Each structure stands twice: as C-alpha cells, then as structure tokens.
C-alpha cells in the first residue's frame, strides 16, 4: 500500500500511474482537487482511494491515517511526500510571509504527515519514504530563496531521517528534480528557446526515479541525472557558481510558476 501526495497532476500523478503497475499495488491519492483524484483513481489498474485535503490543514495527517486504517487495513509500504509549490519573488518583495507559506507546504506539511504515518511504516517494515526535494535544494537562484529554503530544509531533515530509520527497516529515499514540465512548473521560458528546451524533462522520468528511491532502495536520485553537477559545482567552485547566478544571463533560469499568478492574493 502506498500514499502519494500531490497526486492530482504532474509528478504525483505520474508516480501514482507508475506505482499502480506494480503487482498487488494499492494506493491512497492525496491532493486538494477531489475531482482530479477520483478521475485518476478510476483510470488506474489497481485499487485506489482518495483523500481530498489541504496538507497544511491541522487535521490532514490524521485524516490520511484514518483512511489507511479504515480502507487499507493499516498497512503502509511507501509514503511519497511529493506535494509542493513555488511562488517566485525576491525577499524584499515577499518577505517572511513568502518564506512561511513555502515552509508550511514544502517542509512542515511533509514533517507532520511523516510523523503521523511513521508508526504504520515501522509496523509494515521493510517499507520506504520518498521525499521529493529539488535541485533548488542544493543551489539557490535569485527570486527562489523561499522555495530553496524549504527544499534545503527538507534535504537536511531527509538525510537525518535516513540514518535514524535504517535500524527500523524504513528506507528513506530522496529525489531531486531539475526542470520538469508540469502544471505548477511549466518552464515556459526555457521551452520557448531551442538553446534551453532540451534541459526540460518529463514527470514520467521523475516517477521512475521515485520508484527507484522507494521500492528500489536508492538513497538519492537527480532527474535528469546530470543536474547532480550543479550541486557538485556549488561546493567545489562556489565563486564561479555565484558569479554565474548573479549575472543577467541567469534570469532565464528562474522560470515562472503557477503559484506566481495567485501570489499577490495569497500573501
Ligand atoms: N516540476 C519541476 O520543475 C520541479 C522541480 C523540482 C522539484 N519539484 C517538486 O516536485 C513536486 C511536485 O511538483 P509538480 O511539478 O508535479 O507540481 P504541480 O504540477 O504543481 O503539482 C503539485 C501537486 O501538489 C498538490 N498540492 C499543492 N498544494 C497542496 C496543498 N496545500 N495540499 C495538498 N496538495 C497540494 C497539487 O494538487 P492540488 O492543487 O489538487 O491540491 C498537485 O497535485 C513538488 O514538491 C515540487 O517542489 C518540481
């Protein structure tokens, strides 16, 4: 039995479709848009139930646990913490309010759901957790500071959890996507130019990496794999990376997100 958060579209939906192909698969799909979850559940070749929830709500983790216990016998083999979002903007524009909303969804909600489900994962061991971080959790660009802060935090917590849960039979894997074309991260600026189009990848590739980092037992996967180079360069040649990322040409590397249009109302 697996729980996938953010399963209504994008990487989460592709992950549900990938996991559903495993023999004996059973899924709990989580996101806010119930219609999309129901439509996906109906199209999968395995049993799938839905929990329509805003993961930042206080009662969301408890509702998901109740669903696993009531509908799936309380067994949990895999938790995929995938739901997340980005709202671009400089710190001077967004301030602490923008940092807070990123932390609430991309970090706090992940920690709260994991805390609620860890007893089930331990009881079902060998089991796994996959945290979907980002290459932005290794390298920060202008106007992505709040998003990067939440993903840097997720990575730090993930690595600690990996070491702690080994003894309990709960594998903790992490996936770090680069530019992946989805509803939330359309990467329009990069796809418009022949020079940069090739660096944008597909949700199905991330889904495969999530499968490797969960049931496959891998600790860490960049998607596409060469993005690992960005993380290495940030450590080995920090001055060079800083110079490139603070130059004018780096502007196109901060692509707009779906969150941007809703940005003003939500802050
Ligand atoms: N695409 C990229 O380029 C990229 C790169 C690096 C990392 N990532 C990470 O990959 C993960 C998935 O991103 P994606 O590209 O698939 O984005 P997406 O297309 O925007 O999908 C995000 C998913 O999260 C759900 N979600 C958002 N806010 C939620 C909330 N408050 N409560 C419950 N569910 C919520 C959305 O469903 P509802 O709207 O129905 O709630 C949706 O299913 C995120 O953690 C993102 O940071 C993406």
mmCIF file of C-alpha atoms and ligand atoms in Angstrom:
data_model
loop_
_atom_site.group_PDB
_atom_site.id
_atom_site.type_symbol
_atom_site.label_atom_id
_atom_site.label_comp_id
_atom_site.label_asym_id
_atom_site.label_seq_id
_atom_site.Cartn_x
_atom_site.Cartn_y
_atom_site.Cartn_z
ATOM 1 C CA UNK A 1 0.000 0.000 0.000
ATOM 2 C CA UNK A 2 1.363 3.422 -0.948
ATOM 3 C CA UNK A 3 0.366 7.022 -0.212
ATOM 4 C CA UNK A 4 1.169 9.637 -2.867
ATOM 5 C CA UNK A 5 0.680 13.318 -2.023
ATOM 6 C CA UNK A 6 0.129 15.850 -4.775
ATOM 7 C CA UNK A 7 -1.323 13.075 -6.932
ATOM 8 C CA UNK A 8 -3.867 15.199 -8.845
ATOM 9 C CA UNK A 9 -1.429 16.395 -11.549
ATOM 10 C CA UNK A 10 2.242 16.488 -12.551
ATOM 11 C CA UNK A 11 4.892 14.355 -10.877
ATOM 12 C CA UNK A 12 2.486 12.923 -8.283
ATOM 13 C CA UNK A 13 0.006 11.759 -10.899
ATOM 14 C CA UNK A 14 2.783 10.157 -12.983
ATOM 15 C CA UNK A 15 4.059 8.476 -9.797
ATOM 16 C CA UNK A 16 0.630 7.030 -8.997
ATOM 17 C CA UNK A 17 0.414 5.683 -12.548
ATOM 18 C CA UNK A 18 3.890 4.140 -12.234
ATOM 19 C CA UNK A 19 3.248 2.549 -8.815
ATOM 20 C CA UNK A 20 -0.126 1.208 -9.958
ATOM 21 C CA UNK A 21 1.681 -1.062 -12.453
ATOM 22 C CA UNK A 22 3.429 -2.977 -9.629
ATOM 23 C CA UNK A 23 1.878 -6.359 -8.777
ATOM 24 C CA UNK A 24 -0.523 -6.108 -5.819
ATOM 25 C CA UNK A 25 -0.399 -2.294 -5.777
ATOM 26 C CA UNK A 26 -2.902 -0.334 -3.700
ATOM 27 C CA UNK A 27 -2.875 3.457 -3.422
ATOM 28 C CA UNK A 28 -4.143 6.376 -1.380
ATOM 29 C CA UNK A 29 -4.133 9.538 -3.525
ATOM 30 C CA UNK A 30 -3.920 12.909 -1.762
ATOM 31 C CA UNK A 31 -4.379 16.489 -3.041
ATOM 32 C CA UNK A 32 -6.947 19.294 -2.769
ATOM 33 C CA UNK A 33 -8.785 18.734 -6.083
ATOM 34 C CA UNK A 34 -11.059 15.776 -5.416
ATOM 35 C CA UNK A 35 -12.472 15.549 -8.958
ATOM 36 C CA UNK A 36 -8.994 15.026 -10.431
ATOM 37 C CA UNK A 37 -8.130 12.416 -7.792
ATOM 38 C CA UNK A 38 -11.349 10.485 -8.435
ATOM 39 C CA UNK A 39 -10.817 10.565 -12.179
ATOM 40 C CA UNK A 40 -7.242 9.265 -11.711
ATOM 41 C CA UNK A 41 -8.320 6.558 -9.242
ATOM 42 C CA UNK A 42 -10.896 5.322 -11.755
ATOM 43 C CA UNK A 43 -8.282 5.084 -14.507
ATOM 44 C CA UNK A 44 -5.670 3.088 -12.558
ATOM 45 C CA UNK A 45 -5.244 -0.689 -12.932
ATOM 46 C CA UNK A 46 -5.238 -1.177 -9.131
ATOM 47 C CA UNK A 47 -7.371 -0.327 -6.103
ATOM 48 C CA UNK A 48 -7.020 3.368 -5.211
ATOM 49 C CA UNK A 49 -8.879 5.576 -2.740
ATOM 50 C CA UNK A 50 -8.699 9.357 -2.389
ATOM 51 C CA UNK A 51 -8.290 11.869 0.410
ATOM 52 C CA UNK A 52 -9.103 15.422 -0.688
ATOM 53 C CA UNK A 53 -7.127 17.542 1.751
ATOM 54 C CA UNK A 54 -5.058 20.675 2.029
ATOM 55 C CA UNK A 55 -1.882 19.263 3.581
ATOM 56 C CA UNK A 56 -1.269 22.481 5.506
ATOM 57 C CA UNK A 57 -4.531 21.947 7.433
ATOM 58 C CA UNK A 58 -4.136 20.784 11.013
ATOM 59 C CA UNK A 59 -6.304 17.680 10.572
ATOM 60 C CA UNK A 60 -4.868 16.482 7.200
ATOM 61 C CA UNK A 61 -2.332 13.931 8.557
ATOM 62 C CA UNK A 62 -4.939 12.370 10.869
ATOM 63 C CA UNK A 63 -7.472 12.101 8.029
ATOM 64 C CA UNK A 64 -4.933 10.311 5.825
ATOM 65 C CA UNK A 65 -4.013 7.881 8.602
ATOM 66 C CA UNK A 66 -7.701 7.187 9.269
ATOM 67 C CA UNK A 67 -8.198 6.384 5.567
ATOM 68 C CA UNK A 68 -5.265 3.913 5.576
ATOM 69 C CA UNK A 69 -6.647 2.200 8.664
ATOM 70 C CA UNK A 70 -10.297 2.141 7.587
ATOM 71 C CA UNK A 71 -9.869 1.297 3.893
ATOM 72 C CA UNK A 72 -6.494 -0.446 3.589
ATOM 73 C CA UNK A 73 -6.083 -2.461 6.793
ATOM 74 C CA UNK A 74 -3.495 -0.107 8.310
ATOM 75 C CA UNK A 75 -0.589 -1.392 6.217
ATOM 76 C CA UNK A 76 1.765 1.205 4.669
ATOM 77 C CA UNK A 77 4.708 0.160 2.490
ATOM 78 C CA UNK A 78 5.510 3.504 0.860
ATOM 79 C CA UNK A 79 4.920 7.192 1.589
ATOM 80 C CA UNK A 80 5.716 9.576 -1.274
ATOM 81 C CA UNK A 81 5.933 13.154 0.018
ATOM 82 C CA UNK A 82 5.553 14.917 -3.308
ATOM 83 C CA UNK A 83 3.036 17.788 -2.929
ATOM 84 C CA UNK A 84 4.734 21.165 -3.132
ATOM 85 C CA UNK A 85 4.618 24.591 -4.753
ATOM 86 C CA UNK A 86 6.676 27.680 -5.535
ATOM 87 C CA UNK A 87 5.840 31.358 -5.508
ATOM 88 C CA UNK A 88 8.653 33.392 -7.073
ATOM 89 C CA UNK A 89 9.834 36.744 -5.761
ATOM 90 C CA UNK A 90 12.755 38.476 -4.118
ATOM 91 C CA UNK A 91 12.991 38.551 -0.339
ATOM 92 C CA UNK A 92 12.413 42.328 -0.434
ATOM 93 C CA UNK A 93 9.092 41.704 -2.238
ATOM 94 C CA UNK A 94 7.796 38.607 -0.420
ATOM 95 C CA UNK A 95 9.476 38.892 2.961
ATOM 96 C CA UNK A 96 8.807 36.410 5.739
ATOM 97 C CA UNK A 97 5.236 35.784 4.554
ATOM 98 C CA UNK A 98 6.547 34.148 1.381
ATOM 99 C CA UNK A 99 9.144 32.120 3.291
ATOM 100 C CA UNK A 100 6.425 30.968 5.694
ATOM 101 C CA UNK A 101 3.996 29.700 3.047
ATOM 102 C CA UNK A 102 6.782 27.719 1.361
ATOM 103 C CA UNK A 103 7.840 26.211 4.680
ATOM 104 C CA UNK A 104 4.226 25.364 5.614
ATOM 105 C CA UNK A 105 3.659 23.272 2.483
ATOM 106 C CA UNK A 106 7.101 22.087 1.324
ATOM 107 C CA UNK A 107 8.547 21.354 4.774
ATOM 108 C CA UNK A 108 6.147 21.467 7.753
ATOM 109 C CA UNK A 109 3.369 19.515 5.991
ATOM 110 C CA UNK A 110 5.863 16.813 4.977
ATOM 111 C CA UNK A 111 7.197 16.525 8.511
ATOM 112 C CA UNK A 112 3.704 16.423 10.045
ATOM 113 C CA UNK A 113 2.436 13.733 7.670
ATOM 114 C CA UNK A 114 5.584 11.650 8.156
ATOM 115 C CA UNK A 115 5.249 11.925 11.941
ATOM 116 C CA UNK A 116 1.655 10.673 11.732
ATOM 117 C CA UNK A 117 2.451 7.760 9.397
ATOM 118 C CA UNK A 118 5.847 6.644 10.750
ATOM 119 C CA UNK A 119 4.307 4.165 13.229
ATOM 120 C CA UNK A 120 2.467 2.475 10.320
ATOM 121 C CA UNK A 121 5.636 2.445 8.197
ATOM 122 C CA UNK A 122 7.655 0.882 11.030
ATOM 123 C CA UNK A 123 4.954 -1.701 11.687
ATOM 124 C CA UNK A 124 4.933 -2.575 7.948
ATOM 125 C CA UNK A 125 8.757 -2.711 7.572
ATOM 126 C CA UNK A 126 10.537 -3.217 5.252
ATOM 127 C CA UNK A 127 8.904 -0.035 3.967
ATOM 128 C CA UNK A 128 10.004 3.286 2.480
ATOM 129 C CA UNK A 129 9.548 7.046 2.396
ATOM 130 C CA UNK A 130 10.434 9.125 -0.667
ATOM 131 C CA UNK A 131 10.837 12.864 -0.226
ATOM 132 C CA UNK A 132 10.616 14.911 -3.406
ATOM 133 C CA UNK A 133 13.104 17.752 -2.911
ATOM 134 C CA UNK A 134 14.641 19.742 -5.787
ATOM 135 C CA UNK A 135 17.943 20.708 -7.321
ATOM 136 C CA UNK A 136 16.905 24.108 -5.900
ATOM 137 C CA UNK A 137 17.540 22.479 -2.514
ATOM 138 C CA UNK A 138 21.235 22.387 -3.413
ATOM 139 C CA UNK A 139 21.663 25.584 -5.454
ATOM 140 C CA UNK A 140 19.721 28.796 -4.881
ATOM 141 C CA UNK A 141 18.919 31.321 -7.612
ATOM 142 C CA UNK A 142 17.577 34.875 -7.429
ATOM 143 C CA UNK A 143 13.802 35.055 -6.716
ATOM 144 C CA UNK A 144 13.678 31.451 -5.483
ATOM 145 C CA UNK A 145 15.063 31.998 -1.980
ATOM 146 C CA UNK A 146 11.877 30.998 -0.136
ATOM 147 C CA UNK A 147 11.391 27.877 -2.263
ATOM 148 C CA UNK A 148 15.068 26.931 -1.938
ATOM 149 C CA UNK A 149 14.998 27.472 1.828
ATOM 150 C CA UNK A 150 12.107 24.995 2.147
ATOM 151 C CA UNK A 151 13.863 22.410 -0.024
ATOM 152 C CA UNK A 152 17.261 22.885 1.709
ATOM 153 C CA UNK A 153 15.401 22.262 4.988
ATOM 154 C CA UNK A 154 13.725 19.164 3.549
ATOM 155 C CA UNK A 155 17.078 17.746 2.422
ATOM 156 C CA UNK A 156 18.699 18.294 5.829
ATOM 157 C CA UNK A 157 15.810 16.597 7.607
ATOM 158 C CA UNK A 158 15.679 13.800 4.991
ATOM 159 C CA UNK A 159 19.341 12.863 5.485
ATOM 160 C CA UNK A 160 18.901 12.645 9.232
ATOM 161 C CA UNK A 161 15.757 10.538 8.906
ATOM 162 C CA UNK A 162 17.614 8.192 6.530
ATOM 163 C CA UNK A 163 20.220 7.487 9.206
ATOM 164 C CA UNK A 164 17.654 7.150 12.009
ATOM 165 C CA UNK A 165 15.149 4.847 10.309
ATOM 166 C CA UNK A 166 17.590 2.307 8.825
ATOM 167 C CA UNK A 167 17.550 0.327 12.049
ATOM 168 C CA UNK A 168 13.739 0.223 11.921
ATOM 169 C CA UNK A 169 13.570 -1.099 8.360
ATOM 170 C CA UNK A 170 12.176 2.137 6.906
ATOM 171 C CA UNK A 171 14.253 3.180 3.894
ATOM 172 C CA UNK A 172 14.303 6.948 3.250
ATOM 173 C CA UNK A 173 14.976 7.943 -0.355
ATOM 174 C CA UNK A 174 15.125 11.380 -1.915
ATOM 175 C CA UNK A 175 14.525 12.604 -5.451
ATOM 176 C CA UNK A 176 15.871 15.954 -6.678
ATOM 177 C CA UNK A 177 14.175 17.039 -9.905
ATOM 178 C CA UNK A 178 15.554 19.785 -12.133
ATOM 179 C CA UNK A 179 13.259 21.477 -14.670
ATOM 180 C CA UNK A 180 10.241 19.213 -15.226
ATOM 181 C CA UNK A 181 7.290 20.447 -17.288
ATOM 182 C CA UNK A 182 4.167 20.292 -15.108
ATOM 183 C CA UNK A 183 1.091 22.404 -14.349
ATOM 184 C CA UNK A 184 2.832 24.056 -11.402
ATOM 185 C CA UNK A 185 6.231 24.441 -13.059
ATOM 186 C CA UNK A 186 5.537 24.917 -16.791
ATOM 187 C CA UNK A 187 9.140 26.029 -17.586
ATOM 188 C CA UNK A 188 7.683 28.128 -20.425
ATOM 189 C CA UNK A 189 10.694 30.449 -20.688
ATOM 190 C CA UNK A 190 13.072 27.507 -21.211
ATOM 191 C CA UNK A 191 10.816 25.600 -23.615
ATOM 192 C CA UNK A 192 10.403 28.651 -25.859
ATOM 193 C CA UNK A 193 14.097 28.672 -26.828
ATOM 194 C CA UNK A 194 15.855 25.947 -28.838
ATOM 195 C CA UNK A 195 19.006 26.577 -26.791
ATOM 196 C CA UNK A 196 17.356 25.645 -23.476
ATOM 197 C CA UNK A 197 14.430 23.398 -24.498
ATOM 198 C CA UNK A 198 16.483 20.220 -24.056
ATOM 199 C CA UNK A 199 17.065 20.781 -20.342
ATOM 200 C CA UNK A 200 13.343 20.424 -19.532
ATOM 201 C CA UNK A 201 12.328 16.862 -18.656
ATOM 202 C CA UNK A 202 9.064 14.943 -18.093
ATOM 203 C CA UNK A 203 7.116 13.895 -14.956
ATOM 204 C CA UNK A 204 7.342 10.220 -16.038
ATOM 205 C CA UNK A 205 11.139 10.353 -15.622
ATOM 206 C CA UNK A 206 10.738 11.616 -12.054
ATOM 207 C CA UNK A 207 8.126 8.926 -11.367
ATOM 208 C CA UNK A 208 10.653 6.288 -12.405
ATOM 209 C CA UNK A 209 13.251 7.843 -10.082
ATOM 210 C CA UNK A 210 10.705 7.879 -7.224
ATOM 211 C CA UNK A 211 10.155 4.187 -7.828
ATOM 212 C CA UNK A 212 13.932 3.615 -7.653
ATOM 213 C CA UNK A 213 14.235 5.685 -4.466
ATOM 214 C CA UNK A 214 11.301 3.900 -2.802
ATOM 215 C CA UNK A 215 10.787 0.218 -3.607
ATOM 216 C CA UNK A 216 14.175 0.240 -5.400
ATOM 217 C CA UNK A 217 16.063 1.232 -2.240
ATOM 218 C CA UNK A 218 18.186 4.054 -3.793
ATOM 219 C CA UNK A 219 19.123 6.852 -1.382
ATOM 220 C CA UNK A 220 19.225 9.760 -3.835
ATOM 221 C CA UNK A 221 18.384 10.458 -7.488
ATOM 222 C CA UNK A 222 18.717 13.642 -9.539
ATOM 223 C CA UNK A 223 16.363 13.895 -12.543
ATOM 224 C CA UNK A 224 17.778 14.304 -15.135
ATOM 225 C CA UNK A 225 20.966 12.784 -13.690
ATOM 226 C CA UNK A 226 23.435 15.468 -14.990
ATOM 227 C CA UNK A 227 21.767 18.020 -12.661
ATOM 228 C CA UNK A 228 23.932 16.495 -9.926
ATOM 229 C CA UNK A 229 26.740 18.517 -11.494
ATOM 230 C CA UNK A 230 25.102 21.768 -10.340
ATOM 231 C CA UNK A 231 25.257 20.538 -6.730
ATOM 232 C CA UNK A 232 28.892 19.468 -7.101
ATOM 233 C CA UNK A 233 29.935 22.781 -8.677
ATOM 234 C CA UNK A 234 28.222 24.729 -5.870
ATOM 235 C CA UNK A 235 30.564 23.023 -3.376
ATOM 236 C CA UNK A 236 33.736 22.772 -5.471
ATOM 237 C CA UNK A 237 33.632 26.127 -7.296
ATOM 238 C CA UNK A 238 31.360 28.388 -5.210
ATOM 239 C CA UNK A 239 32.798 31.636 -6.605
ATOM 240 C CA UNK A 240 32.142 30.605 -10.184
ATOM 241 C CA UNK A 241 28.574 29.500 -9.389
ATOM 242 C CA UNK A 242 27.873 32.748 -7.511
ATOM 243 C CA UNK A 243 29.194 34.808 -10.427
ATOM 244 C CA UNK A 244 27.085 32.953 -12.985
ATOM 245 C CA UNK A 245 23.909 33.007 -10.879
ATOM 246 C CA UNK A 246 24.109 36.704 -10.063
ATOM 247 C CA UNK A 247 24.723 37.723 -13.690
ATOM 248 C CA UNK A 248 21.982 38.909 -16.055
ATOM 249 C CA UNK A 249 22.035 35.692 -18.102
ATOM 250 C CA UNK A 250 20.874 33.749 -15.046
ATOM 251 C CA UNK A 251 17.469 35.477 -15.119
ATOM 252 C CA UNK A 252 16.073 32.899 -17.549
ATOM 253 C CA UNK A 253 16.966 30.132 -15.072
ATOM 254 C CA UNK A 254 14.268 31.341 -12.665
ATOM 255 C CA UNK A 255 11.160 30.244 -14.552
ATOM 256 C CA UNK A 256 7.655 31.398 -13.633
ATOM 257 C CA UNK A 257 5.381 29.031 -11.724
ATOM 258 C CA UNK A 258 1.621 28.530 -11.424
ATOM 259 C CA UNK A 259 1.889 29.991 -7.929
ATOM 260 C CA UNK A 260 3.084 33.329 -9.339
ATOM 261 C CA UNK A 261 -0.315 34.371 -10.708
ATOM 262 C CA UNK A 262 -2.001 33.638 -7.375
ATOM 263 C CA UNK A 263 0.909 35.174 -5.497
ATOM 264 C CA UNK A 264 -0.499 38.553 -4.664
ATOM 265 C CA UNK A 265 -3.771 37.262 -3.142
ATOM 266 C CA UNK A 266 -2.147 34.504 -1.116
ATOM 267 C CA UNK A 267 0.459 36.610 0.660
HETATM 268 N N1 LIG B 1 8.316 20.463 -11.903
HETATM 269 C C1 LIG B 1 9.512 20.877 -11.536
HETATM 270 O O1 LIG B 1 10.241 21.522 -12.300
HETATM 271 C C2 LIG B 1 10.033 20.518 -10.172
HETATM 272 C C3 LIG B 1 11.412 20.670 -9.940
HETATM 273 C C4 LIG B 1 11.913 20.358 -8.704
HETATM 274 C C5 LIG B 1 11.079 19.890 -7.695
HETATM 275 N N2 LIG B 1 9.747 19.764 -7.943
HETATM 276 C C6 LIG B 1 8.909 19.296 -6.838
HETATM 277 O O2 LIG B 1 8.117 18.216 -7.278
HETATM 278 C C7 LIG B 1 6.899 18.173 -6.519
HETATM 279 C C8 LIG B 1 5.710 18.048 -7.468
HETATM 280 O O3 LIG B 1 5.705 19.183 -8.302
HETATM 281 P P1 LIG B 1 4.980 19.226 -9.718
HETATM 282 O O4 LIG B 1 5.960 19.791 -10.668
HETATM 283 O O5 LIG B 1 4.295 17.979 -10.046
HETATM 284 O O6 LIG B 1 3.943 20.411 -9.400
HETATM 285 P P2 LIG B 1 2.374 20.600 -9.708
HETATM 286 O O7 LIG B 1 2.103 20.215 -11.117
HETATM 287 O O8 LIG B 1 2.050 21.986 -9.290
HETATM 288 O O9 LIG B 1 1.704 19.574 -8.697
HETATM 289 C C9 LIG B 1 1.721 19.842 -7.320
HETATM 290 C C10 LIG B 1 0.810 18.864 -6.605
HETATM 291 O O10 LIG B 1 0.756 19.209 -5.231
HETATM 292 C C11 LIG B 1 -0.590 19.368 -4.823
HETATM 293 N N3 LIG B 1 -0.697 20.405 -3.809
HETATM 294 C C12 LIG B 1 -0.287 21.690 -3.888
HETATM 295 N N4 LIG B 1 -0.574 22.345 -2.766
HETATM 296 C C13 LIG B 1 -1.203 21.457 -1.951
HETATM 297 C C14 LIG B 1 -1.770 21.547 -0.657
HETATM 298 N N5 LIG B 1 -1.760 22.694 0.045
HETATM 299 N N6 LIG B 1 -2.329 20.445 -0.118
HETATM 300 C C15 LIG B 1 -2.373 19.276 -0.812
HETATM 301 N N7 LIG B 1 -1.846 19.134 -2.036
HETATM 302 C C16 LIG B 1 -1.273 20.222 -2.604
HETATM 303 C C17 LIG B 1 -1.333 19.750 -6.111
HETATM 304 O O11 LIG B 1 -2.676 19.322 -6.084
HETATM 305 P P3 LIG B 1 -3.955 20.258 -5.792
HETATM 306 O O12 LIG B 1 -3.722 21.563 -6.456
HETATM 307 O O13 LIG B 1 -5.085 19.452 -6.378
HETATM 308 O O14 LIG B 1 -4.012 20.345 -4.304
HETATM 309 C C18 LIG B 1 -0.596 18.906 -7.143
HETATM 310 O O15 LIG B 1 -1.135 17.611 -7.172
HETATM 311 C C19 LIG B 1 6.891 19.451 -5.663
HETATM 312 O O16 LIG B 1 7.323 19.142 -4.364
HETATM 313 C C20 LIG B 1 7.907 20.346 -6.353
HETATM 314 O O17 LIG B 1 8.511 21.251 -5.470
HETATM 315 C C21 LIG B 1 9.199 20.060 -9.158
#
